[in-house]
Short mmCIF file of C-alpha atoms in Angstrom, two decimals:
data_model
loop_
_atom_site.label_atom_id
_atom_site.label_comp_id
_atom_site.label_asym_id
_atom_site.label_seq_id
_atom_site.Cartn_x
_atom_site.Cartn_y
_atom_site.Cartn_z
CA MET U 1 -7.62 -3.94 -17.06
CA MET U 2 -8.77 -5.43 -14.44
CA TYR U 3 -10.91 -7.96 -16.38
CA PRO U 4 -9.29 -11.96 -15.94
CA ARG U 5 -7.18 -12.64 -19.24
CA VAL U 6 -8.81 -16.66 -19.98
CA VAL U 7 -5.45 -18.67 -20.71
CA ARG U 8 -5.36 -22.22 -21.73
CA ILE U 9 -3.26 -23.90 -18.72
CA HIS U 10 -0.26 -25.70 -20.55
CA LYS U 11 1.46 -27.98 -17.99
CA VAL U 12 0.35 -29.26 -14.70
CA VAL U 13 3.61 -30.75 -11.96
CA GLU U 14 1.91 -32.76 -8.72
CA GLU U 15 4.86 -31.52 -6.05
CA THR U 16 3.55 -33.66 -3.18
CA LYS U 17 0.43 -35.30 -2.70
CA ASP U 18 -1.70 -31.99 -2.02
CA VAL U 19 0.22 -29.39 -3.93
CA LYS U 20 -0.05 -28.59 -8.00
CA THR U 21 2.15 -26.17 -9.95
CA VAL U 22 0.02 -25.40 -12.93
CA PHE U 23 2.06 -22.89 -15.66
CA PHE U 24 0.26 -20.53 -18.16
CA PRO U 25 1.10 -19.13 -21.08
CA PHE U 26 2.14 -15.34 -19.95
CA ASP U 27 4.48 -13.51 -21.17
CA GLU U 28 4.85 -10.10 -19.79
CA ARG U 29 6.76 -9.08 -16.53
CA VAL U 30 6.29 -10.35 -13.14
CA GLU U 31 8.08 -9.66 -10.01
CA PRO U 32 8.42 -11.70 -7.54
CA GLY U 33 5.64 -11.58 -4.47
CA GLN U 34 3.16 -10.10 -6.67
CA PHE U 35 0.06 -12.15 -7.19
CA PHE U 36 -2.55 -13.11 -9.60
CA MET U 37 -6.99 -13.15 -8.71
CA VAL U 38 -7.40 -16.46 -10.81
CA LEU U 39 -10.83 -17.21 -11.77
CA ILE U 40 -11.74 -20.58 -11.68
CA PRO U 41 -15.27 -21.01 -13.45
CA ASP U 42 -18.33 -21.37 -11.82
CA VAL U 43 -16.66 -21.64 -8.21
CA ASP U 44 -14.58 -18.35 -7.21
CA GLU U 45 -11.70 -16.30 -8.56
CA ILE U 46 -8.97 -16.04 -5.54
CA PRO U 47 -5.42 -14.90 -5.02
CA MET U 48 -2.61 -16.15 -5.71
CA SER U 49 1.53 -15.36 -5.65
CA VAL U 50 3.61 -16.54 -8.43
CA SER U 51 6.20 -19.36 -7.99
CA TYR U 52 7.13 -19.90 -11.25
CA LEU U 53 8.79 -16.60 -14.01
CA LEU U 54 9.70 -17.77 -17.32
CA ASP U 55 9.73 -15.69 -20.57
CA GLU U 56 6.55 -16.87 -21.83
CA SER U 57 4.91 -18.64 -19.20
CA LYS U 58 4.09 -18.29 -15.63
CA GLY U 59 2.91 -20.46 -12.16
CA PHE U 60 1.47 -20.83 -9.64
CA THR U 61 2.07 -23.51 -6.88
CA PHE U 62 -1.22 -24.41 -4.25
CA LYS U 63 -2.30 -26.80 -1.78
CA ARG U 64 -5.49 -28.11 -2.13
CA VAL U 65 -7.66 -26.49 1.11
CA GLY U 66 -11.17 -25.38 -0.22
CA ASP U 67 -13.67 -25.48 -3.22
CA ALA U 68 -11.98 -23.24 -5.30
CA THR U 69 -8.03 -24.88 -4.88
CA ASN U 70 -9.51 -28.43 -5.08
CA LYS U 71 -11.09 -27.67 -8.42
CA LEU U 72 -8.16 -26.14 -9.88
CA PHE U 73 -6.19 -29.65 -8.17
CA GLU U 74 -8.56 -31.17 -11.14
CA LYS U 75 -7.69 -29.45 -14.05
CA LYS U 76 -5.52 -30.19 -16.57
CA ALA U 77 -3.39 -29.12 -19.72
CA GLY U 78 -5.74 -27.72 -21.61
CA ASP U 79 -8.51 -26.04 -18.75
CA LEU U 80 -9.24 -22.64 -19.23
CA ILE U 81 -8.44 -20.26 -16.48
CA GLY U 82 -8.68 -16.85 -15.89
CA VAL U 83 -6.11 -14.44 -14.51
CA ARG U 84 -6.24 -11.16 -13.40
CA GLY U 85 -3.09 -9.05 -12.96
CA PRO U 86 -0.18 -8.93 -11.65
CA LEU U 87 -1.77 -7.38 -8.63
CA GLY U 88 0.31 -5.58 -6.15
CA ASN U 89 3.92 -4.80 -4.84
CA GLY U 90 6.39 -7.74 -4.79
CA PHE U 91 9.52 -8.10 -2.50
CA ASN U 92 12.23 -5.61 -3.21
CA ILE U 93 15.54 -7.65 -3.29
CA HIS U 94 18.33 -5.64 -2.00
CA GLY U 95 21.96 -6.21 -0.20
CA GLU U 96 24.13 -8.34 -0.42
CA LYS U 97 23.55 -11.17 1.53
CA ILE U 98 19.69 -12.12 2.03
CA LEU U 99 17.92 -14.80 4.36
CA PHE U 100 14.40 -15.98 3.22
CA VAL U 101 11.42 -17.51 5.69
CA ALA U 102 9.31 -19.50 4.19
CA GLY U 103 7.18 -21.92 6.19
CA GLY U 104 3.95 -24.46 4.04
CA THR U 105 3.38 -23.27 0.67
CA GLY U 106 4.98 -19.75 1.27
CA VAL U 107 7.92 -21.07 -0.75
CA ALA U 108 5.50 -20.77 -3.46
CA SER U 109 6.19 -17.12 -3.21
CA VAL U 110 9.44 -17.29 -2.08
CA ALA U 111 11.15 -19.30 -4.81
CA PRO U 112 11.25 -16.69 -7.51
CA ALA U 113 12.61 -14.25 -5.05
CA VAL U 114 15.64 -16.20 -4.52
CA GLU U 115 15.83 -16.87 -7.76
CA LYS U 116 16.18 -13.06 -8.51
CA ALA U 117 18.29 -13.00 -5.88
CA LEU U 118 20.76 -15.31 -6.74
CA SER U 119 20.77 -14.50 -10.91
CA GLN U 120 21.58 -10.99 -9.21
CA ASN U 121 25.04 -12.43 -7.55
CA ARG U 122 23.42 -12.35 -4.19
CA GLU U 123 24.36 -14.75 -1.17
CA THR U 124 21.72 -16.22 -0.61
CA VAL U 125 19.68 -18.11 2.57
CA VAL U 126 16.77 -20.68 2.55
CA ALA U 127 14.82 -21.84 5.85
CA LEU U 128 12.08 -23.95 4.62
CA GLY U 129 9.63 -25.70 7.21
CA ALA U 130 6.91 -28.50 6.66
CA LYS U 131 4.92 -30.20 8.42
CA ASN U 132 6.96 -33.59 7.50
CA ARG U 133 9.22 -34.43 4.71
CA GLU U 134 6.26 -35.23 2.30
CA GLU U 135 5.29 -32.15 1.99
CA LEU U 136 7.76 -30.16 1.49
CA PHE U 137 8.94 -29.35 -1.66
CA PHE U 138 10.81 -26.77 -3.98
CA VAL U 139 14.22 -27.95 -2.15
CA GLU U 140 16.15 -29.29 -4.71
CA ARG U 141 14.88 -26.38 -7.15
CA LEU U 142 16.42 -23.71 -5.19
CA LYS U 143 19.69 -25.73 -4.60
CA GLU U 144 19.81 -26.62 -7.77
CA ARG U 145 20.06 -22.75 -8.63
CA GLY U 146 22.56 -22.13 -5.89
CA ALA U 147 20.83 -21.23 -2.56
CA GLU U 148 21.84 -22.38 0.79
CA VAL U 149 18.88 -24.26 1.73
CA HIS U 150 17.93 -25.72 6.31
CA VAL U 151 14.85 -27.54 6.36
CA ALA U 152 12.70 -27.51 9.63
CA THR U 153 10.09 -30.05 10.45
CA ASP U 154 6.96 -29.88 12.91
CA ASP U 155 7.45 -33.82 13.71
CA GLY U 156 11.61 -33.79 12.75
CA SER U 157 11.12 -36.25 10.21
CA ILE U 158 13.90 -34.08 8.12
CA GLY U 159 16.38 -31.47 8.80
CA TYR U 160 15.96 -29.33 12.40
CA HIS U 161 13.51 -30.91 14.61
CA GLY U 162 10.79 -27.78 14.63
CA LEU U 163 9.92 -24.82 13.81
CA VAL U 164 11.58 -22.94 11.02
CA SER U 165 11.07 -19.82 13.11
CA ASP U 166 13.20 -21.32 15.24
CA LEU U 167 15.62 -22.80 12.68
CA MET U 168 15.38 -18.82 11.70
CA LEU U 169 16.67 -17.44 14.92
CA GLU U 170 19.78 -20.16 15.26
CA LEU U 171 20.39 -18.46 11.90
CA VAL U 172 20.51 -14.98 12.44
CA GLU U 173 22.67 -15.88 15.77
CA GLY U 174 25.37 -16.74 13.50
CA ASP U 175 25.26 -14.57 10.85
CA SER U 176 24.60 -11.51 9.53
CA PHE U 177 21.78 -10.77 7.13
CA ASP U 178 21.20 -7.11 4.96
CA LEU U 179 17.17 -8.30 4.64
CA VAL U 180 15.56 -11.25 5.43
CA VAL U 181 11.77 -11.92 3.55
CA THR U 182 9.55 -14.21 4.77
CA CYS U 183 5.83 -15.59 4.16
CA GLY U 184 4.29 -18.54 5.39
CA PRO U 185 1.73 -18.69 8.63
CA GLU U 186 0.85 -15.14 9.90
CA GLN U 187 2.20 -16.71 13.96
CA MET U 188 5.53 -17.39 12.16
CA MET U 189 5.37 -14.12 9.88
CA LYS U 190 4.88 -12.29 13.60
CA LYS U 191 7.94 -14.50 14.99
CA VAL U 192 10.33 -13.86 12.73
CA VAL U 193 8.91 -10.00 12.23
CA GLU U 194 9.77 -9.97 15.97
CA VAL U 195 13.15 -11.54 15.79
CA CYS U 196 14.23 -8.65 12.66
CA SER U 197 12.94 -6.34 14.67
CA LYS U 198 15.14 -7.12 17.66
CA LYS U 199 17.60 -7.17 15.54
CA GLY U 200 17.71 -4.38 13.20
CA LEU U 201 17.37 -6.10 9.80
CA ASP U 202 15.53 -5.05 7.66
CA VAL U 203 12.85 -7.07 6.82
CA GLN U 204 9.50 -7.82 4.65
CA ALA U 205 6.95 -10.31 5.14
CA SER U 206 3.96 -11.29 2.46
CA LEU U 207 0.35 -10.62 4.02
CA GLU U 208 -2.75 -12.90 3.19
CA ARG U 209 -6.41 -11.13 3.14
CA HIS U 210 -9.15 -12.51 1.96
CA ILE U 211 -9.43 -9.97 -1.73
CA LYS U 212 -12.47 -9.46 -3.33
CA CYS U 213 -12.12 -6.78 -6.00
CA GLY U 214 -8.06 -6.67 -6.17
CA MET U 215 -7.91 -3.25 -7.46
CA GLY U 216 -8.41 -1.29 -3.32
CA VAL U 217 -11.37 -0.35 -3.88
CA CYS U 218 -14.03 -2.07 -2.13
CA GLY U 219 -11.73 -2.32 1.22
CA GLN U 220 -12.56 -6.23 1.93
CA CYS U 221 -8.36 -6.76 2.70
CA CYS U 222 -7.30 -3.69 4.52
CA VAL U 223 -5.01 -4.29 7.15
CA CYS U 224 -2.70 -2.22 9.60
CA GLY U 225 -5.01 1.63 9.58
CA GLY U 226 -6.77 1.05 5.75
CA LEU U 227 -3.75 -0.57 3.81
CA ARG U 228 -5.05 -2.89 1.76
CA VAL U 229 -3.46 -5.40 0.43
CA CYS U 230 -3.84 -6.08 -3.35
CA VAL U 231 -2.66 -2.48 -4.02
CA ASP U 232 -0.36 -1.23 -1.16
CA GLY U 233 0.77 -4.98 -0.62
CA PRO U 234 1.06 -8.17 -0.49
CA VAL U 235 4.66 -7.08 0.81
CA PHE U 236 4.85 -4.84 3.64
CA ASP U 237 8.45 -4.08 5.60
CA GLY U 238 8.72 -4.94 9.41
CA GLU U 239 8.31 -1.05 10.20
CA THR U 240 5.03 -0.89 8.90
CA LEU U 241 4.12 -4.58 10.11
CA SER U 242 5.92 -3.52 13.51
CA LYS U 243 3.20 -0.83 14.08
CA CYS U 244 0.04 -2.92 12.41
CA ARG U 245 -2.30 -3.88 15.33
CA ASP U 246 -4.05 -6.62 13.42
CA PHE U 247 -0.79 -8.38 12.27
CA GLY U 248 -0.42 -12.34 13.34
CA LEU U 249 -3.90 -10.94 15.66
CA PHE U 250 -7.19 -11.24 12.85
CA LYS U 251 -8.34 -11.35 9.62
CA ARG U 252 -11.54 -10.29 8.35
CA ASP U 253 -14.22 -12.91 6.84
CA ALA U 254 -16.23 -12.71 3.50
CA SER U 255 -18.61 -10.20 5.72
CA GLY U 256 -16.18 -8.43 6.77
CA LYS U 257 -16.39 -9.86 10.15
CA LYS U 258 -12.80 -10.19 12.30
CA VAL U 259 -11.09 -13.86 13.02
CA TYR U 260 -8.78 -14.18 15.06
CA ILE U 261 -5.81 -16.51 14.13
CA HIS U 262 -4.57 -18.90 16.06
CA MET Z 1 -13.37 1.17 1.13
CA ASP Z 2 -15.79 1.67 3.37
CA GLU Z 3 -16.40 -1.51 5.78
CA THR Z 4 -13.96 -0.84 8.20
CA ALA Z 5 -13.28 1.87 10.62
CA ASP Z 6 -9.42 1.85 9.85
CA ALA Z 7 -10.38 2.10 5.86
CA ILE Z 8 -12.87 4.83 6.61
CA LYS Z 9 -10.23 6.78 8.24
CA ARG Z 10 -7.59 6.79 5.62
CA VAL Z 11 -10.62 7.75 3.11
CA ILE Z 12 -10.69 10.89 5.58
CA GLN Z 13 -6.87 11.29 5.56
CA SER Z 14 -7.37 12.04 1.90
CA GLY Z 15 -9.47 14.50 1.66
CA ALA Z 16 -13.06 13.67 2.19
CA GLY Z 17 -15.63 15.81 3.24
CA ALA Z 18 -18.32 12.98 4.67
CA VAL Z 19 -17.91 8.84 4.64
CA VAL Z 20 -20.87 6.70 3.62
CA THR Z 21 -20.73 3.49 5.13
CA LYS Z 22 -20.85 0.03 3.50
CA SER Z 23 -24.41 -1.07 3.23
CA ILE Z 24 -25.01 -2.19 6.78
CA GLY Z 25 -28.17 -5.06 7.06
CA ARG Z 26 -29.31 -7.07 10.19
CA GLU Z 27 -27.72 -10.83 9.98
CA PRO Z 28 -23.98 -11.09 8.52
CA ARG Z 29 -23.99 -11.45 5.01
CA GLU Z 30 -20.91 -12.61 2.87
CA GLY Z 31 -21.98 -11.86 0.16
CA TYR Z 32 -21.01 -13.59 -3.51
CA PRO Z 33 -18.22 -15.62 -4.24
CA ASN Z 34 -15.75 -13.65 -6.74
CA PRO Z 35 -15.58 -12.43 -9.23
CA THR Z 36 -17.44 -9.62 -7.51
CA VAL Z 37 -15.84 -6.79 -9.21
CA VAL Z 38 -14.40 -6.71 -13.44
CA GLU Z 39 -13.33 -3.18 -14.92
CA LEU Z 40 -14.49 -2.55 -18.16
CA PRO Z 41 -13.76 -0.64 -20.71
CA HIS Z 42 -16.21 2.25 -19.77
CA GLY Z 43 -16.58 1.58 -16.33
CA ILE Z 44 -16.56 -1.08 -13.07
CA LEU Z 45 -19.27 -4.00 -13.48
CA ASN Z 46 -19.69 -5.54 -9.70
CA ALA Z 47 -21.93 -7.78 -7.40
CA MET Z 48 -20.64 -7.54 -4.12
CA GLY Z 49 -23.71 -9.17 -2.68
CA LEU Z 50 -24.02 -6.62 0.09
CA PRO Z 51 -21.07 -8.08 2.35
CA ASN Z 52 -21.90 -6.47 5.88
CA PRO Z 53 -20.99 -8.29 9.37
CA GLY Z 54 -24.17 -7.56 10.52
CA VAL Z 55 -25.67 -4.70 12.60
CA GLU Z 56 -24.40 -5.98 15.75
CA ALA Z 57 -21.10 -6.15 14.73
CA TYR Z 58 -21.05 -3.29 13.24
CA VAL Z 59 -20.67 -1.15 16.56
CA GLU Z 60 -16.89 -2.22 16.40
CA GLU Z 61 -16.70 0.11 13.67
CA MET Z 62 -18.51 3.10 13.93
CA LYS Z 63 -16.96 3.62 17.91
CA GLU Z 64 -13.71 4.44 16.30
CA LEU Z 65 -15.09 6.50 14.08
CA THR Z 66 -17.14 9.09 17.14
CA ASN Z 67 -14.20 11.01 16.90
CA VAL Z 68 -13.78 11.90 13.17
CA ASP Z 69 -14.27 15.54 11.65
CA VAL Z 70 -15.80 15.19 9.47
CA PRO Z 71 -20.19 13.75 8.93
CA VAL Z 72 -20.06 9.87 9.30
CA ILE Z 73 -23.62 8.53 7.31
CA GLY Z 74 -24.90 4.71 7.91
CA SER Z 75 -26.17 3.46 5.13
CA VAL Z 76 -27.77 0.44 5.22
CA PHE Z 77 -30.49 -1.94 3.78
CA SER Z 78 -33.44 -4.32 4.57
CA ASP Z 79 -37.00 -5.26 3.19
CA SER Z 80 -39.48 -3.76 5.35
CA GLU Z 81 -39.90 -0.17 7.21
CA LYS Z 82 -39.45 -2.24 10.45
CA GLY Z 83 -36.13 -3.61 9.51
CA PHE Z 84 -34.59 -0.20 8.39
CA SER Z 85 -36.23 1.49 11.32
CA PHE Z 86 -34.89 -0.87 13.41
CA LEU Z 87 -31.46 -0.52 11.45
CA ALA Z 88 -31.82 3.26 11.56
CA LYS Z 89 -32.11 3.72 14.85
CA LYS Z 90 -29.04 1.36 15.75
CA MET Z 91 -26.99 3.55 13.19
CA GLU Z 92 -28.30 6.78 15.24
CA LEU Z 93 -26.48 4.83 18.46
CA TYR Z 94 -23.86 4.01 17.24
CA GLY Z 95 -22.82 8.04 16.72
CA ALA Z 96 -24.04 8.48 12.76
CA ASP Z 97 -24.51 11.47 11.91
CA ALA Z 98 -27.33 10.75 9.35
CA VAL Z 99 -28.50 7.83 7.45
CA GLU Z 100 -28.85 6.81 4.74
CA LEU Z 101 -31.38 4.02 3.08
CA ASN Z 102 -30.21 1.61 0.33
CA LEU Z 103 -33.16 1.47 -1.87
CA SER Z 104 -31.14 1.02 -4.93
CA CYS Z 105 -28.90 -2.22 -5.16
CA PRO Z 106 -29.73 -3.81 -8.39
CA HIS Z 107 -28.08 -7.55 -7.14
CA ALA Z 108 -29.44 -8.39 -3.93
CA HIS Z 109 -32.63 -10.77 -4.46
CA GLY Z 110 -35.27 -8.73 -2.08
CA TYR Z 111 -33.21 -5.71 -1.59
CA GLY Z 112 -32.42 -2.42 -3.02
CA PHE Z 113 -34.13 -1.34 -5.62
CA GLU Z 114 -36.66 -4.34 -5.76
CA VAL Z 115 -37.79 -2.51 -2.29
CA GLY Z 116 -36.60 0.65 -4.31
CA SER Z 117 -38.63 0.63 -7.14
CA GLN Z 118 -41.92 1.39 -5.42
CA PRO Z 119 -43.52 4.81 -4.38
CA ASP Z 120 -45.25 3.98 -2.05
CA LEU Z 121 -42.45 1.60 -0.12
CA VAL Z 122 -39.74 4.02 -0.77
CA GLU Z 123 -42.52 6.71 1.09
CA ASN Z 124 -43.51 3.87 3.77
CA ILE Z 125 -40.24 3.22 5.11
CA VAL Z 126 -39.07 6.64 5.12
CA LYS Z 127 -41.77 7.92 6.69
CA THR Z 128 -41.45 5.52 9.65
CA VAL Z 129 -37.78 5.91 9.60
CA LYS Z 130 -38.21 9.56 10.19
CA GLU Z 131 -40.61 9.00 12.81
CA THR Z 132 -37.75 6.36 14.25
CA VAL Z 133 -34.34 8.56 14.14
CA LYS Z 134 -33.34 12.36 14.50
CA ILE Z 135 -30.46 12.86 12.31
CA PRO Z 136 -30.74 13.33 8.53
CA VAL Z 137 -32.08 10.39 6.61
CA PHE Z 138 -31.52 10.21 2.96
CA ALA Z 139 -32.82 8.24 0.25
CA LYS Z 140 -30.24 6.55 -1.94
CA LEU Z 141 -32.22 6.11 -5.13
CA SER Z 142 -32.01 3.31 -8.94
CA SER Z 143 -32.03 4.88 -12.16
CA ASN Z 144 -33.37 1.04 -12.71
CA VAL Z 145 -36.78 2.25 -12.44
CA THR Z 146 -39.27 3.75 -15.33
CA SER Z 147 -39.39 6.73 -13.69
CA ILE Z 148 -36.67 7.98 -10.97
CA VAL Z 149 -38.60 11.66 -10.74
CA GLU Z 150 -41.70 9.01 -8.85
CA ILE Z 151 -38.86 7.57 -6.77
CA GLY Z 152 -37.88 10.70 -5.05
CA LYS Z 153 -41.25 12.60 -4.52
CA ALA Z 154 -42.29 9.43 -2.74
CA ALA Z 155 -38.97 9.91 -0.78
CA GLU Z 156 -40.09 13.76 -0.38
CA GLU Z 157 -43.06 12.83 0.81
CA GLY Z 158 -41.70 10.61 3.55
CA GLY Z 159 -39.72 12.91 4.65
CA ALA Z 160 -36.79 12.32 3.29
CA ASP Z 161 -33.91 15.09 4.65
CA GLY Z 162 -31.93 14.73 0.48
CA VAL Z 163 -31.55 11.56 -1.69
CA VAL Z 164 -28.16 10.46 -3.34
CA ALA Z 165 -28.63 9.39 -7.32
CA ILE Z 166 -27.56 7.36 -8.63
CA ASN Z 167 -26.58 3.93 -7.41
CA SER Z 168 -24.65 2.03 -9.99
CA VAL Z 169 -27.04 0.69 -12.74
CA LYS Z 170 -28.44 -2.83 -13.38
CA ALA Z 171 -25.84 -4.74 -16.18
CA LEU Z 172 -24.15 -7.59 -17.20
CA LYS Z 173 -20.91 -8.59 -19.00
CA ILE Z 174 -20.80 -11.73 -20.94
CA ASP Z 175 -17.60 -13.35 -21.62
CA VAL Z 176 -16.51 -14.40 -24.89
CA ASP Z 177 -13.98 -16.91 -24.20
CA LEU Z 178 -15.88 -18.42 -21.64
CA LYS Z 179 -18.94 -17.81 -23.48
CA LYS Z 180 -21.04 -17.29 -19.96
CA PRO Z 181 -21.01 -14.36 -17.64
CA ILE Z 182 -17.72 -13.10 -15.95
CA LEU Z 183 -19.97 -12.87 -12.09
CA TYR Z 184 -20.37 -15.44 -10.23
CA ASN Z 185 -23.86 -13.66 -9.55
CA LYS Z 186 -24.23 -12.85 -13.46
CA ILE Z 187 -25.80 -9.74 -13.04
CA GLY Z 188 -24.10 -6.69 -11.29
CA GLY Z 189 -24.11 -2.97 -11.12
CA TYR Z 190 -21.74 -0.87 -13.15
CA SER Z 191 -20.53 2.36 -11.95
CA GLY Z 192 -17.34 4.42 -12.93
CA ARG Z 193 -17.34 6.73 -16.15
CA GLY Z 194 -20.14 5.01 -18.20
CA ILE Z 195 -22.71 5.83 -16.19
CA LYS Z 196 -22.50 9.52 -15.56
CA PRO Z 197 -24.66 10.76 -18.09
CA ILE Z 198 -26.92 8.41 -16.47
CA GLY Z 199 -26.58 10.04 -13.27
CA VAL Z 200 -26.50 13.62 -14.64
CA ARG Z 201 -29.58 13.33 -16.20
CA CYS Z 202 -31.13 11.16 -12.71
CA VAL Z 203 -30.35 14.08 -10.74
CA TYR Z 204 -31.19 16.79 -13.70
CA GLU Z 205 -34.88 15.37 -13.44
CA LEU Z 206 -35.04 15.10 -9.58
CA ALA Z 207 -33.72 18.73 -9.54
CA LYS Z 208 -36.53 19.64 -11.39
CA GLU Z 209 -39.45 18.55 -9.95
CA ILE Z 210 -38.43 18.11 -5.78
CA SER Z 211 -37.03 20.64 -2.83
CA ILE Z 212 -35.10 18.65 -1.08
CA PRO Z 213 -31.56 18.34 -1.48
CA ILE Z 214 -29.51 15.98 -4.40
CA ILE Z 215 -26.58 14.07 -3.63
CA GLY Z 216 -24.76 13.37 -7.38
CA ALA Z 217 -23.31 10.00 -7.49
CA GLY Z 218 -21.56 8.23 -10.92
CA GLY Z 219 -19.16 8.85 -12.22
CA VAL Z 220 -17.29 11.28 -10.58
CA GLU Z 221 -14.01 11.16 -11.04
CA LYS Z 222 -12.84 14.85 -11.98
CA GLY Z 223 -13.40 18.03 -10.73
CA GLU Z 224 -15.57 18.62 -13.75
CA ASP Z 225 -17.56 15.86 -13.30
CA ALA Z 226 -18.73 16.38 -9.53
CA VAL Z 227 -19.48 20.40 -11.26
CA GLU Z 228 -21.26 18.87 -13.71
CA TYR Z 229 -23.98 17.26 -10.88
CA ILE Z 230 -23.76 20.27 -9.37
CA LEU Z 231 -24.94 22.42 -12.52
CA ALA Z 232 -27.48 19.75 -12.41
CA GLY Z 233 -27.97 20.67 -8.80
CA ALA Z 234 -26.54 18.71 -6.41
CA SER Z 235 -25.52 19.83 -3.77
CA ALA Z 236 -22.43 17.63 -2.99
CA VAL Z 237 -21.39 14.47 -5.08
CA GLU Z 238 -20.27 11.24 -3.81
CA ILE Z 239 -17.23 8.95 -5.49
CA GLY Z 240 -16.55 5.51 -5.42
CA ALA Z 241 -15.01 4.02 -8.94
CA GLY Z 242 -12.85 7.28 -8.66
CA VAL Z 243 -10.87 5.53 -6.07
CA TYR Z 244 -10.01 3.37 -8.18
CA TYR Z 245 -9.05 5.59 -11.33
CA ARG Z 246 -7.21 7.97 -9.30
CA GLY Z 247 -6.25 6.53 -6.84
CA LEU Z 248 -7.33 7.90 -2.69
CA THR Z 249 -5.84 10.86 -3.33
CA VAL Z 250 -8.86 11.28 -5.37
CA PHE Z 251 -10.48 13.55 -3.33
CA LYS Z 252 -8.38 15.76 -2.43
CA LYS Z 253 -7.90 16.31 -6.79
CA VAL Z 254 -11.78 16.19 -7.23
CA CYS Z 255 -11.72 19.60 -4.81
CA LYS Z 256 -9.19 21.19 -5.84
CA GLU Z 257 -9.92 20.77 -9.83
CA ILE Z 258 -13.05 22.56 -8.65
CA THR Z 259 -12.44 25.49 -6.54
CA GLU Z 260 -10.21 26.10 -10.15
CA TRP Z 261 -13.45 24.99 -12.37
CA MET Z 262 -14.92 28.16 -10.12
CA LYS Z 263 -11.81 30.59 -10.07
CA ARG Z 264 -11.63 29.66 -13.37
CA ASN Z 265 -16.07 30.87 -13.94
CA GLY Z 266 -15.69 33.84 -11.37
CA TYR Z 267 -17.58 32.18 -8.94
CA ASN Z 268 -16.44 32.12 -5.15
CA ALA Z 269 -19.29 29.68 -3.44
CA VAL Z 270 -20.65 26.47 -4.74
CA ASP Z 271 -24.24 27.78 -4.29
CA GLU Z 272 -23.47 30.09 -6.82
CA PHE Z 273 -23.37 27.56 -9.89
CA LYS Z 274 -25.63 24.35 -8.10
CA GLY Z 275 -28.60 23.97 -10.94
CA VAL Z 276 -27.33 26.78 -12.37
CA ALA Z 277 -28.07 24.33 -16.11
CA LEU Z 278 -31.93 23.91 -15.19
CA ARG Z 279 -32.77 27.40 -16.06
#
């Protein structure tokens, strides 16, 4: 039922100065790329992709950016939150060789997909982008699992100096992939999808929109001709996104007004 | 699925015979923070808080709906006669085929049923709007009143072309783990399965006392739910929560199921069984 399950946080891990992971007991199956509506009592209920998929527990990894995430950032083991989900479709992992492209906190939703691909013995290349070395996370986690990890930073403090979408261009020039999976800022994903459609590569991107009901009724999160991010997404394929006039262009605020993406 | 032109078009493609927009006000409103919607065992509880981009911005959505094949009903909310008629006029200019006056939202302070529970005010609002626009005017009524019939009569007296009954029912859910109301706004409106008998009762009572058409709403998810409303005197039904229970195909499914029921019962037209339960 679409009602928040109240759970006790059992572990909190600091990933960077502004990024934390909270783990909570949840023993049901969740697919990489699916999300929960996370209730932070008295503040808000916000969508968060799963970043850890363990048998007995699941995790969310998030950056403090607003009221809800700031409040969640203060939570400790033993504190209560509500989780409603898993929601949405998740990534459809297929093919022999997969390229994952993540920017900023997008790696949180991509990481479990990388782990799933590795566990199915698929060849897995990951490109991670961040502003600088300090804001990168999950690099060691993914390397240890056996992924080939490339890093790009805006300031060049580590790895490729520049945008992860440019790093991705180099990677697809020199190699062939059966699937590209991406999550991160929408302008970055837009570039990734454009590159993929030019090269005829299969691509899936995970979109973020303001979500209210999370059950496909209110219409707040609609994109691309009435597709609901909460139930038809959040993962859409390149074919759908290429025809989508709002992808990379605008989102809608809580009132339903268009807000253009810069 | 009533906020943007794209979403509304998808509902039309899914088989809806007419569409009602989200309720639009004069200024943009973000509505309440989440949780705004939760599912309960027998229905859906929501307190959206009338989010809308404001009537000036809504022209962008409405102009994309001018060439659709079904009637578009513009829903509006306000706290005064003047406000309602201003918004109704805008909707008419934007190409709406009819306007629905939201006199019944149960969770927005100063609006909705706080306006729609006073018969004199309802009559004046409908009258003022009728004097302002040429398109049909429907009044959406609340069950959260002592007598919905009294309000329905007031709307009829004011010249309404029809009434819609009912909006969601004022309700509260307290979470026993958090020991507090689950919705951010605490009080919400209950819709879906659990309120159908209330909706059907309201339509039945109204149909006995007023002669303008009634649109039934509340808990329609199957053809037989719509049939119940029609037997009680409704001319049409609205579907909201049913989109959750049966997906967007709910519209086609309900139409098909009504037709099947009619075949089983030997009816060829809706008018043949409309209000039969009132006899």
